[in-house]
PDB file of C-alpha atoms in Angstrom:
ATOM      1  CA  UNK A   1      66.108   8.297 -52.670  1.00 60.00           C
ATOM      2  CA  UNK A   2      67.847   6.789 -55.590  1.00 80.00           C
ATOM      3  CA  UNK A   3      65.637   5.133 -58.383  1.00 93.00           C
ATOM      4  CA  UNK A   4      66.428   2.606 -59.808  1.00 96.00           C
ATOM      5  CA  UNK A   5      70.085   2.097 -61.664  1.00 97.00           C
ATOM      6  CA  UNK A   6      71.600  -0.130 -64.352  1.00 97.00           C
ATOM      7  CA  UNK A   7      75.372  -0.242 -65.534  1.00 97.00           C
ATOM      8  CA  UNK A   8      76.306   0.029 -68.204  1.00 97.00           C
ATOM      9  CA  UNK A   9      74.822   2.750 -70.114  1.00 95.00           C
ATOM     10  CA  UNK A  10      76.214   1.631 -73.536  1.00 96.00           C
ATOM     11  CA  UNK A  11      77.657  -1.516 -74.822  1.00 95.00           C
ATOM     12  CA  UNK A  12      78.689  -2.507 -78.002  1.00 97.00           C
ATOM     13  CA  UNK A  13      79.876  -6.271 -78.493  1.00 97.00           C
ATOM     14  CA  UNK A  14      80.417  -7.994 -81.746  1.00 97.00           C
ATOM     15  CA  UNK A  15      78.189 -11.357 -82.688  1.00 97.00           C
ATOM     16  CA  UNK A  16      78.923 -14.656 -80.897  1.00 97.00           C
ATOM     17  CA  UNK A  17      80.563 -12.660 -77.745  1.00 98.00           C
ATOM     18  CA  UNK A  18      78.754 -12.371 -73.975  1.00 97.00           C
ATOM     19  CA  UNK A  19      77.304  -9.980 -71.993  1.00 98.00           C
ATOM     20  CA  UNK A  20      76.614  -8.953 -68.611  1.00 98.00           C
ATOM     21  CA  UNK A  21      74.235  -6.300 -67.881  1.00 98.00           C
ATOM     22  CA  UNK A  22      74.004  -4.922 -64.137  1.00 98.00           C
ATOM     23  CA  UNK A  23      70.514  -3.655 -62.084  1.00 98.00           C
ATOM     24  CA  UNK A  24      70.330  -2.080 -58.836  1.00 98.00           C
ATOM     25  CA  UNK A  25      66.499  -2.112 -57.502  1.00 96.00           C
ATOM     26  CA  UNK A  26      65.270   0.849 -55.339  1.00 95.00           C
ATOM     27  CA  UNK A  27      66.152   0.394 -51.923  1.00 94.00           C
ATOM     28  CA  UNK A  28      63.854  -1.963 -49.672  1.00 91.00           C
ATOM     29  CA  UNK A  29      62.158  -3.362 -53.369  1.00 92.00           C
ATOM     30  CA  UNK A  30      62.596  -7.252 -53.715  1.00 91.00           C
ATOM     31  CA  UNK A  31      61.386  -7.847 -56.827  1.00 90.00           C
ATOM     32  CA  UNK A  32      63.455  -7.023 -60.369  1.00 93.00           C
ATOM     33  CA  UNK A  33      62.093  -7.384 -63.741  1.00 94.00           C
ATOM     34  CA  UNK A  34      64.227  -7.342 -67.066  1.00 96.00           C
ATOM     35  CA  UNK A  35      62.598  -6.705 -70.642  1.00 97.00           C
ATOM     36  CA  UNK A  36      64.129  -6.599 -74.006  1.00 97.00           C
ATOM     37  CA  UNK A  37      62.952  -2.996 -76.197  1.00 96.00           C
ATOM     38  CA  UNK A  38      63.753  -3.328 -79.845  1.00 94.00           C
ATOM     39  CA  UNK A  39      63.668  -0.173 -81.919  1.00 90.00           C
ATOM     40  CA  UNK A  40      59.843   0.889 -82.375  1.00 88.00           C
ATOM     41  CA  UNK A  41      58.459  -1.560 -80.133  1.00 91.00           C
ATOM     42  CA  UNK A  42      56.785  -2.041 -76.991  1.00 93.00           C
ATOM     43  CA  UNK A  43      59.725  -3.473 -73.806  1.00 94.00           C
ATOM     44  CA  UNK A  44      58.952  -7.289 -73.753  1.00 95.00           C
ATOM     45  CA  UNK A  45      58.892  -9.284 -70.816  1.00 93.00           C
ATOM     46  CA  UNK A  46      62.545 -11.465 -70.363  1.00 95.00           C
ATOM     47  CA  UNK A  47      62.692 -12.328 -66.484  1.00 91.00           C
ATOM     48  CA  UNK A  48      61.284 -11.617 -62.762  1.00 91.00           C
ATOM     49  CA  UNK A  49      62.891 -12.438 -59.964  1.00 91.00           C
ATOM     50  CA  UNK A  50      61.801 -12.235 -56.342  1.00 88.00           C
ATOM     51  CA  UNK A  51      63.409 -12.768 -53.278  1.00 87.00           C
ATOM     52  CA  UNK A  52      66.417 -14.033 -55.566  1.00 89.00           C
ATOM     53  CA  UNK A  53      63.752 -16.963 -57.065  1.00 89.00           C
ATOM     54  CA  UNK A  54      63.027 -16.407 -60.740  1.00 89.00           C
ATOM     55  CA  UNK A  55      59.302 -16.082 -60.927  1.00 86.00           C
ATOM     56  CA  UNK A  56      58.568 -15.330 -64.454  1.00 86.00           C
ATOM     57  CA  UNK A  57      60.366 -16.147 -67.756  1.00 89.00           C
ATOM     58  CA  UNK A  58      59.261 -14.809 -71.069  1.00 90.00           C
ATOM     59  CA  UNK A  59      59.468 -16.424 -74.866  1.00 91.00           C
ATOM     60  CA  UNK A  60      63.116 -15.895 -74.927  1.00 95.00           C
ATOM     61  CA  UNK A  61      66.334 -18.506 -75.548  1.00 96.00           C
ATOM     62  CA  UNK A  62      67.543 -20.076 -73.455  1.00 96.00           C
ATOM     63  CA  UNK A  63      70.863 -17.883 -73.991  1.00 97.00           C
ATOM     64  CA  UNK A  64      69.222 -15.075 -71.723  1.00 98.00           C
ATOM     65  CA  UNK A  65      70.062 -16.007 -68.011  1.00 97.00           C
ATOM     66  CA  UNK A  66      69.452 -14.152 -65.195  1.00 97.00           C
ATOM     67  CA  UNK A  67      70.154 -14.310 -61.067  1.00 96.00           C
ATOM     68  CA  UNK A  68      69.237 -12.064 -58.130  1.00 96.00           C
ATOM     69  CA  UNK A  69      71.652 -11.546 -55.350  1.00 96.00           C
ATOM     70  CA  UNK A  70      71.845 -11.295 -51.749  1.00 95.00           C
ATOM     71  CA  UNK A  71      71.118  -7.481 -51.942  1.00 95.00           C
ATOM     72  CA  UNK A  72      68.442  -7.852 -54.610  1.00 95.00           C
ATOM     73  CA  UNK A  73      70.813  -6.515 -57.008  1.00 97.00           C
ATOM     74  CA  UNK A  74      70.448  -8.337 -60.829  1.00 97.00           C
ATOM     75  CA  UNK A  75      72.542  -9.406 -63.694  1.00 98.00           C
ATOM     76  CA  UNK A  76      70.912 -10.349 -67.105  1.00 98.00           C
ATOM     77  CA  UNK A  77      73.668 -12.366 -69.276  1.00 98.00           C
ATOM     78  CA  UNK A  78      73.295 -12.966 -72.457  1.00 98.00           C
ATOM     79  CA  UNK A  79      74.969 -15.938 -74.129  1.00 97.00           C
ATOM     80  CA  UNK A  80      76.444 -16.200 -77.938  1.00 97.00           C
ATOM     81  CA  UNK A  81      75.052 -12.556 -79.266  1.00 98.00           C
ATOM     82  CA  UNK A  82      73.204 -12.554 -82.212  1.00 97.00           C
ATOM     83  CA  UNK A  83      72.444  -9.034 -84.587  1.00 97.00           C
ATOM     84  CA  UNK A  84      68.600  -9.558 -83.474  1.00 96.00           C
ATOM     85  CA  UNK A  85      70.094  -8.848 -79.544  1.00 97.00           C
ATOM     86  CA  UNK A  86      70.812  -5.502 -80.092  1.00 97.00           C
ATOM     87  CA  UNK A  87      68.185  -3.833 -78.280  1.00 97.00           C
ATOM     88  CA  UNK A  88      67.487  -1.009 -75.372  1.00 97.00           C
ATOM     89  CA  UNK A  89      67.434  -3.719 -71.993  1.00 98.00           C
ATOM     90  CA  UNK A  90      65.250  -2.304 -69.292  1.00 97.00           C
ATOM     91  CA  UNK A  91      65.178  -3.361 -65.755  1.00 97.00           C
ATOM     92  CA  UNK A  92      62.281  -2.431 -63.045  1.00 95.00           C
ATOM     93  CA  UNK A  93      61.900  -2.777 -59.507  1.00 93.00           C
ATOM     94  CA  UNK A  94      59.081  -3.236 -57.374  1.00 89.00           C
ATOM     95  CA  UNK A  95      58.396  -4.065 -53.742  1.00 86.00           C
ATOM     96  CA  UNK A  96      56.917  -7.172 -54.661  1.00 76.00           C
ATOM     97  CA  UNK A  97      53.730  -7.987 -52.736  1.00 64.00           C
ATOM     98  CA  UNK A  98      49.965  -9.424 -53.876  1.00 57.00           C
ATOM     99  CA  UNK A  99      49.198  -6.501 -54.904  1.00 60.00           C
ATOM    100  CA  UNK A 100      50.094  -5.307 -58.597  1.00 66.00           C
ATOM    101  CA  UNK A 101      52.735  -3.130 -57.129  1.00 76.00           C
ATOM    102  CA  UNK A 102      54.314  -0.223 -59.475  1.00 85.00           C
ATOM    103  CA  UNK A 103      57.370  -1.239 -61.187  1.00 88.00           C
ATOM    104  CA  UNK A 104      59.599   1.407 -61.680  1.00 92.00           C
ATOM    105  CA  UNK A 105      62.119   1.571 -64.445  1.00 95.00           C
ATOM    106  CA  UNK A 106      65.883   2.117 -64.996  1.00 96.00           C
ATOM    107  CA  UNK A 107      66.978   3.564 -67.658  1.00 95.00           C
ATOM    108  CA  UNK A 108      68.622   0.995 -69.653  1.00 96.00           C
ATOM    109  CA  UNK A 109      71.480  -0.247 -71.136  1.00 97.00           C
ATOM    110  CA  UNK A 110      71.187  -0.142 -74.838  1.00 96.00           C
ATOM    111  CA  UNK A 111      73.323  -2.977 -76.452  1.00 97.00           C
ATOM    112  CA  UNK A 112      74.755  -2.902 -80.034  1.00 97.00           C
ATOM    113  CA  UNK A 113      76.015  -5.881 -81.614  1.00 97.00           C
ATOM    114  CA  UNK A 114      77.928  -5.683 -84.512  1.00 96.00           C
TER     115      UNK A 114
ATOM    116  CA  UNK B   1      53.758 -10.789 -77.919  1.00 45.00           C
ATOM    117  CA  UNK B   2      52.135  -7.279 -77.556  1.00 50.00           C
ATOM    118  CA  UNK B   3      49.227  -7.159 -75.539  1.00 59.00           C
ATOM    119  CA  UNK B   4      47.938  -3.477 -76.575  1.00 67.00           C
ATOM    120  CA  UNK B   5      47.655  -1.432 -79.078  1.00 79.00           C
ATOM    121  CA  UNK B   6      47.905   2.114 -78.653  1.00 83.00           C
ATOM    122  CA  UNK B   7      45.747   4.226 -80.978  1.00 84.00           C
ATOM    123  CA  UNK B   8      46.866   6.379 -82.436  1.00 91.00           C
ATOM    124  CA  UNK B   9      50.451   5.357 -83.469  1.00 91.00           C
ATOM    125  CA  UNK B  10      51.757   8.996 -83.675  1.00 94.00           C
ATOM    126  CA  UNK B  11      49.918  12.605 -82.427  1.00 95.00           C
ATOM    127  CA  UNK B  12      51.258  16.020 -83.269  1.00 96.00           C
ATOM    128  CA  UNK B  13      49.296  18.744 -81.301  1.00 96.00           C
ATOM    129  CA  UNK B  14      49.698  22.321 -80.255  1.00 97.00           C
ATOM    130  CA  UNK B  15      51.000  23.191 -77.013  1.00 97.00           C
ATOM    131  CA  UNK B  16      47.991  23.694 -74.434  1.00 97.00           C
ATOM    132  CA  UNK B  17      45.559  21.885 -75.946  1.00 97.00           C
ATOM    133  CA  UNK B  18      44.557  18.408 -75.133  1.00 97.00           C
ATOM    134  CA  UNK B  19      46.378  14.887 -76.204  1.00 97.00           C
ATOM    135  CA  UNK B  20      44.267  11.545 -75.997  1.00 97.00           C
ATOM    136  CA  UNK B  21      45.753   8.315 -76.319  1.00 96.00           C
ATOM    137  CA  UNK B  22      43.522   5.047 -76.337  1.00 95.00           C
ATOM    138  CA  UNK B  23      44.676   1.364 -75.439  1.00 94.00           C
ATOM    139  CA  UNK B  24      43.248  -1.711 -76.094  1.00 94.00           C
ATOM    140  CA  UNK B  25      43.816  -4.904 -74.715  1.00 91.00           C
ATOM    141  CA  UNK B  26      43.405  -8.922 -75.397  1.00 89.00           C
ATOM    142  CA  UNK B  27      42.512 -10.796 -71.811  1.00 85.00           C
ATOM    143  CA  UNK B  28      41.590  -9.899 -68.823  1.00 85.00           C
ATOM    144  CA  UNK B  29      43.610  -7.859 -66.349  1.00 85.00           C
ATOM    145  CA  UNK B  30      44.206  -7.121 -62.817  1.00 83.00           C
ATOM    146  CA  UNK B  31      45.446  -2.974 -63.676  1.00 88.00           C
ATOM    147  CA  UNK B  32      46.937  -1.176 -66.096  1.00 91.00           C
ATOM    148  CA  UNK B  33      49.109   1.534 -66.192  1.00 93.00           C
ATOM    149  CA  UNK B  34      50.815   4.387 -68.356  1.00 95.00           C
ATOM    150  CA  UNK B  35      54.403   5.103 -68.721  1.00 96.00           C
ATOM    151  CA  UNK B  36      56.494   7.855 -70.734  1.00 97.00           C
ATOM    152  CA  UNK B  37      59.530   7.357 -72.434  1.00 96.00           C
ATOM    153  CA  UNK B  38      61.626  10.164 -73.868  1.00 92.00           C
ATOM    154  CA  UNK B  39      63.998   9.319 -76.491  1.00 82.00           C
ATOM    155  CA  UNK B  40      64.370   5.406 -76.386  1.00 72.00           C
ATOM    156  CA  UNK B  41      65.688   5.960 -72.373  1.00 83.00           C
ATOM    157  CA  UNK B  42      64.033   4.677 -69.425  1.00 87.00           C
ATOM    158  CA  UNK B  43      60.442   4.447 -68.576  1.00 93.00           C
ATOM    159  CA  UNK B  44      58.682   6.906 -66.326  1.00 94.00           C
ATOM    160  CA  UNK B  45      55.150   5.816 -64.411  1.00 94.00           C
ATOM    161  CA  UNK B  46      52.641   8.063 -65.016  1.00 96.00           C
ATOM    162  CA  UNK B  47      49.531   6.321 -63.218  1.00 95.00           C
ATOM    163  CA  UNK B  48      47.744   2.855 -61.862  1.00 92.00           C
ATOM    164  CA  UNK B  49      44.198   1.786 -62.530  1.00 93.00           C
ATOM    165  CA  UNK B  50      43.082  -0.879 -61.276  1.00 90.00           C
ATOM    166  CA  UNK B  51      40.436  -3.194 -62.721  1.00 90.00           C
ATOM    167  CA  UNK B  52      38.097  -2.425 -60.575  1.00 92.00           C
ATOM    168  CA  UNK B  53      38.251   1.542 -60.685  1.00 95.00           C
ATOM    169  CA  UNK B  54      36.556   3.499 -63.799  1.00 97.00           C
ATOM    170  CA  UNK B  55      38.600   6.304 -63.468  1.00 97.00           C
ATOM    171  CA  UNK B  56      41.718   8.254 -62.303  1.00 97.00           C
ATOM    172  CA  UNK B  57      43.275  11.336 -62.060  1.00 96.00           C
ATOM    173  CA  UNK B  58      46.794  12.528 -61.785  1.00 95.00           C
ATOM    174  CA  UNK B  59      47.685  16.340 -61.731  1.00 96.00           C
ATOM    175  CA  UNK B  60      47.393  17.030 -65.480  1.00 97.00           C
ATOM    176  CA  UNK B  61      46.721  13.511 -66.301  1.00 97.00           C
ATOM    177  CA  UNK B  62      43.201  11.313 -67.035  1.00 98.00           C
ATOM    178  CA  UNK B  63      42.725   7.747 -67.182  1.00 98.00           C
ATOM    179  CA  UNK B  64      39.570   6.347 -67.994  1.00 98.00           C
ATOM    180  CA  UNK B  65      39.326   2.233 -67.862  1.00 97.00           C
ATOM    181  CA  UNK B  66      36.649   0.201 -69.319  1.00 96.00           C
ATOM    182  CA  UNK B  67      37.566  -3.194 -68.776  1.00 94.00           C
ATOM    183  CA  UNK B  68      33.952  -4.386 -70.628  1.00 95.00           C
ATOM    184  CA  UNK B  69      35.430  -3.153 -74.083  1.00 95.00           C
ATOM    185  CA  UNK B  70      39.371  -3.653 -72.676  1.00 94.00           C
ATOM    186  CA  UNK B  71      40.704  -0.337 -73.384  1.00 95.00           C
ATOM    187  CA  UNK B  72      41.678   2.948 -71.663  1.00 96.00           C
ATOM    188  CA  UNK B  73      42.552   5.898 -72.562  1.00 97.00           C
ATOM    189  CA  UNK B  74      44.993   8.385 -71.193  1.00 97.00           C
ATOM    190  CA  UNK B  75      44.313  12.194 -71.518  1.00 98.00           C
ATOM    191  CA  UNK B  76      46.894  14.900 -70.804  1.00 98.00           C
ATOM    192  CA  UNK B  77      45.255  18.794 -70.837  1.00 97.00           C
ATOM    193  CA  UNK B  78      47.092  21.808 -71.151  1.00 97.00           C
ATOM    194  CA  UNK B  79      49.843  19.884 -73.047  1.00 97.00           C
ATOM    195  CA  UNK B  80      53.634  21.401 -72.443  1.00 96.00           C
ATOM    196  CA  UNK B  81      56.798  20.913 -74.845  1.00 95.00           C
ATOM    197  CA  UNK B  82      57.900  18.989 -72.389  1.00 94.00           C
ATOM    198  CA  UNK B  83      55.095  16.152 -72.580  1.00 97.00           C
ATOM    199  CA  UNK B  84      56.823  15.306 -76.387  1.00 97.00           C
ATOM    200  CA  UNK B  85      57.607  11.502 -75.745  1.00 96.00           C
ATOM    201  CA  UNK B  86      56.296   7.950 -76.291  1.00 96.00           C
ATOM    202  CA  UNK B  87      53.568   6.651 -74.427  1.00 96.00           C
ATOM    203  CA  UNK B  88      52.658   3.350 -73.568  1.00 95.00           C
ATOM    204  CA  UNK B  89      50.274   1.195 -72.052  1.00 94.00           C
ATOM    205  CA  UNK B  90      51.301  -2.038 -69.923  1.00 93.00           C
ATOM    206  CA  UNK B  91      48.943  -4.395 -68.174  1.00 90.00           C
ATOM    207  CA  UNK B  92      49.371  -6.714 -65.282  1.00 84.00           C
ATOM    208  CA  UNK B  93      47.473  -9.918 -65.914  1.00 71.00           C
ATOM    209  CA  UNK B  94      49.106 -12.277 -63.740  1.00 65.00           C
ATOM    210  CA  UNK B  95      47.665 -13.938 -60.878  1.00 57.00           C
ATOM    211  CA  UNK B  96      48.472 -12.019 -57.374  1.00 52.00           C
ATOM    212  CA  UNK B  97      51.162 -13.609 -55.294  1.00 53.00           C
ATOM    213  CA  UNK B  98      54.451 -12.727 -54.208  1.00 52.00           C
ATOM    214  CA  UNK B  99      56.365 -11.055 -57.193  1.00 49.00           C
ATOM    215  CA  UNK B 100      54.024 -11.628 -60.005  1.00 56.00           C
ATOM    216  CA  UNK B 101      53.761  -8.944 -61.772  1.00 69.00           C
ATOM    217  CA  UNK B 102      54.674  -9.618 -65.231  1.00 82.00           C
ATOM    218  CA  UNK B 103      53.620  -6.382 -67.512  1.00 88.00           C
ATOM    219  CA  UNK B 104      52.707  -6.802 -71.237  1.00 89.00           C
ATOM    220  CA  UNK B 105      52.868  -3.726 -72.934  1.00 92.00           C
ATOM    221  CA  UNK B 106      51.587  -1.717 -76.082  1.00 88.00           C
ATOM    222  CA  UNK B 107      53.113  -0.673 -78.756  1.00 88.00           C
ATOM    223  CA  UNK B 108      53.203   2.933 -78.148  1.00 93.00           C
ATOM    224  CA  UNK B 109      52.504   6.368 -78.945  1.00 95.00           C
ATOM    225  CA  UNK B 110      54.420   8.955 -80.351  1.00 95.00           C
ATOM    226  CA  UNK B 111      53.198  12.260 -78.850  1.00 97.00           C
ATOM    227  CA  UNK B 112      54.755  15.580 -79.930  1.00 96.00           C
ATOM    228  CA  UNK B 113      53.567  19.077 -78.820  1.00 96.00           C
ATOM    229  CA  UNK B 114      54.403  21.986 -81.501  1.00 95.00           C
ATOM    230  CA  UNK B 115      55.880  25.302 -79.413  1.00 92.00           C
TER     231      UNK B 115
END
């Protein structure tokens, strides 16, 4: 089975510009998570969304956005980049139940802004 | 914010002998669990505990969880070249319902095994 997959791999964008930033969960999982790693850090906590309602939202701007589709496929946009942005963005699936389900990790898109 | 600390920050071993990596947390939590991350890519789960289980094993893998003093500790024995990565903690504090399973993580650590 596939695991879970983000697009794109790389992306460099310049400061002020927008991004898009793509996440496929593992199939028959309904719940997607997107967190923010900087350099040396820990991943920190952006969005969840499940069963396309956002049901979590971490200390971020309000220039992070985020939607779940149809499919349970995700974007994570990102509005007027700043240098602080640039970061490796991680997105996780899980089935989503009351149980603390396993989340399972893409592996990234790391973002560059210059 | 980060809601572990791993301890320590960075571990340089041998290959075969045995890594330990401790984790401490803030509030209380519903499990915790251990991921590896080679070279700033994606994360790979190694393990769930939950709060109410002491202990947990995993092929080459230990996790010991004592929620009194809020830490674990992951140990790895017979450690490989391959097991060089970061390691990290997360916990799941939220409340159980549908989709909430917001993980707060540590801040890592750096394991390397010397060939």
């Amino acid at each position: 089975d596939a695991g879970v997959t983000q697009s794109p791999t790389h992306l460099i964008k310049t400061r002020g510009q927008h991004v898009t930033l793509r996440c496929s969960p593992i199939s028959g999982h309904k719940s997607v998570s997107w967190y923010q790693q900087v350099l040396g850090q820990g991943p920190q906590f952006i969005f969840q969304y499940y069963e396309k309602e956002e049901r979590g939202r971490g200390n971020f701007p309000d220039r992070f956005s985020a939607r779940q589709f149809p499919n349970y496929s995700s974007e994570l946009n990102v509005n007027a980049l700043l240098l602080g942005d640039s970061a490796l963005y991680l997105c996780a699936s899980s089935l989503g139940g009351l149980k603390g389900d396993t989340q399972y990790f893409g592996p990234g898109t790391r973002l560059t802004v210059l | 914010s980060q809601q572990g600390e791993e301890d320590p920050q960075a571990l340089s071993i041998q290959e075969g002998e045995n890594a330990t990596m401790n984790c401490s947390y803030k509030t209380s939590i519903n499990n915790l669990q251990w991921y590896r991350q080679n070279s700033g890519r994606g994360l790979v789960h190694l393990i769930l505990i939950r709060s109410n289980e002491r202990e947990k094993h995993s092929g080459r893998l230990r996790v010991t969880l004592d929620t009194s003093k809020k830490s674990s500790s992951l140990l790895i024995t017979a450690s490989r070249a391959a097991d060089t990565a970061s390691y990290f903690c997360a916990t799941d504090a939220g409340f159980y319902s549908f989709g909430n399973e917001k993980l707060t993580f540590g801040t890592g650590t750096r394991l390397t095994i010397i060939p």
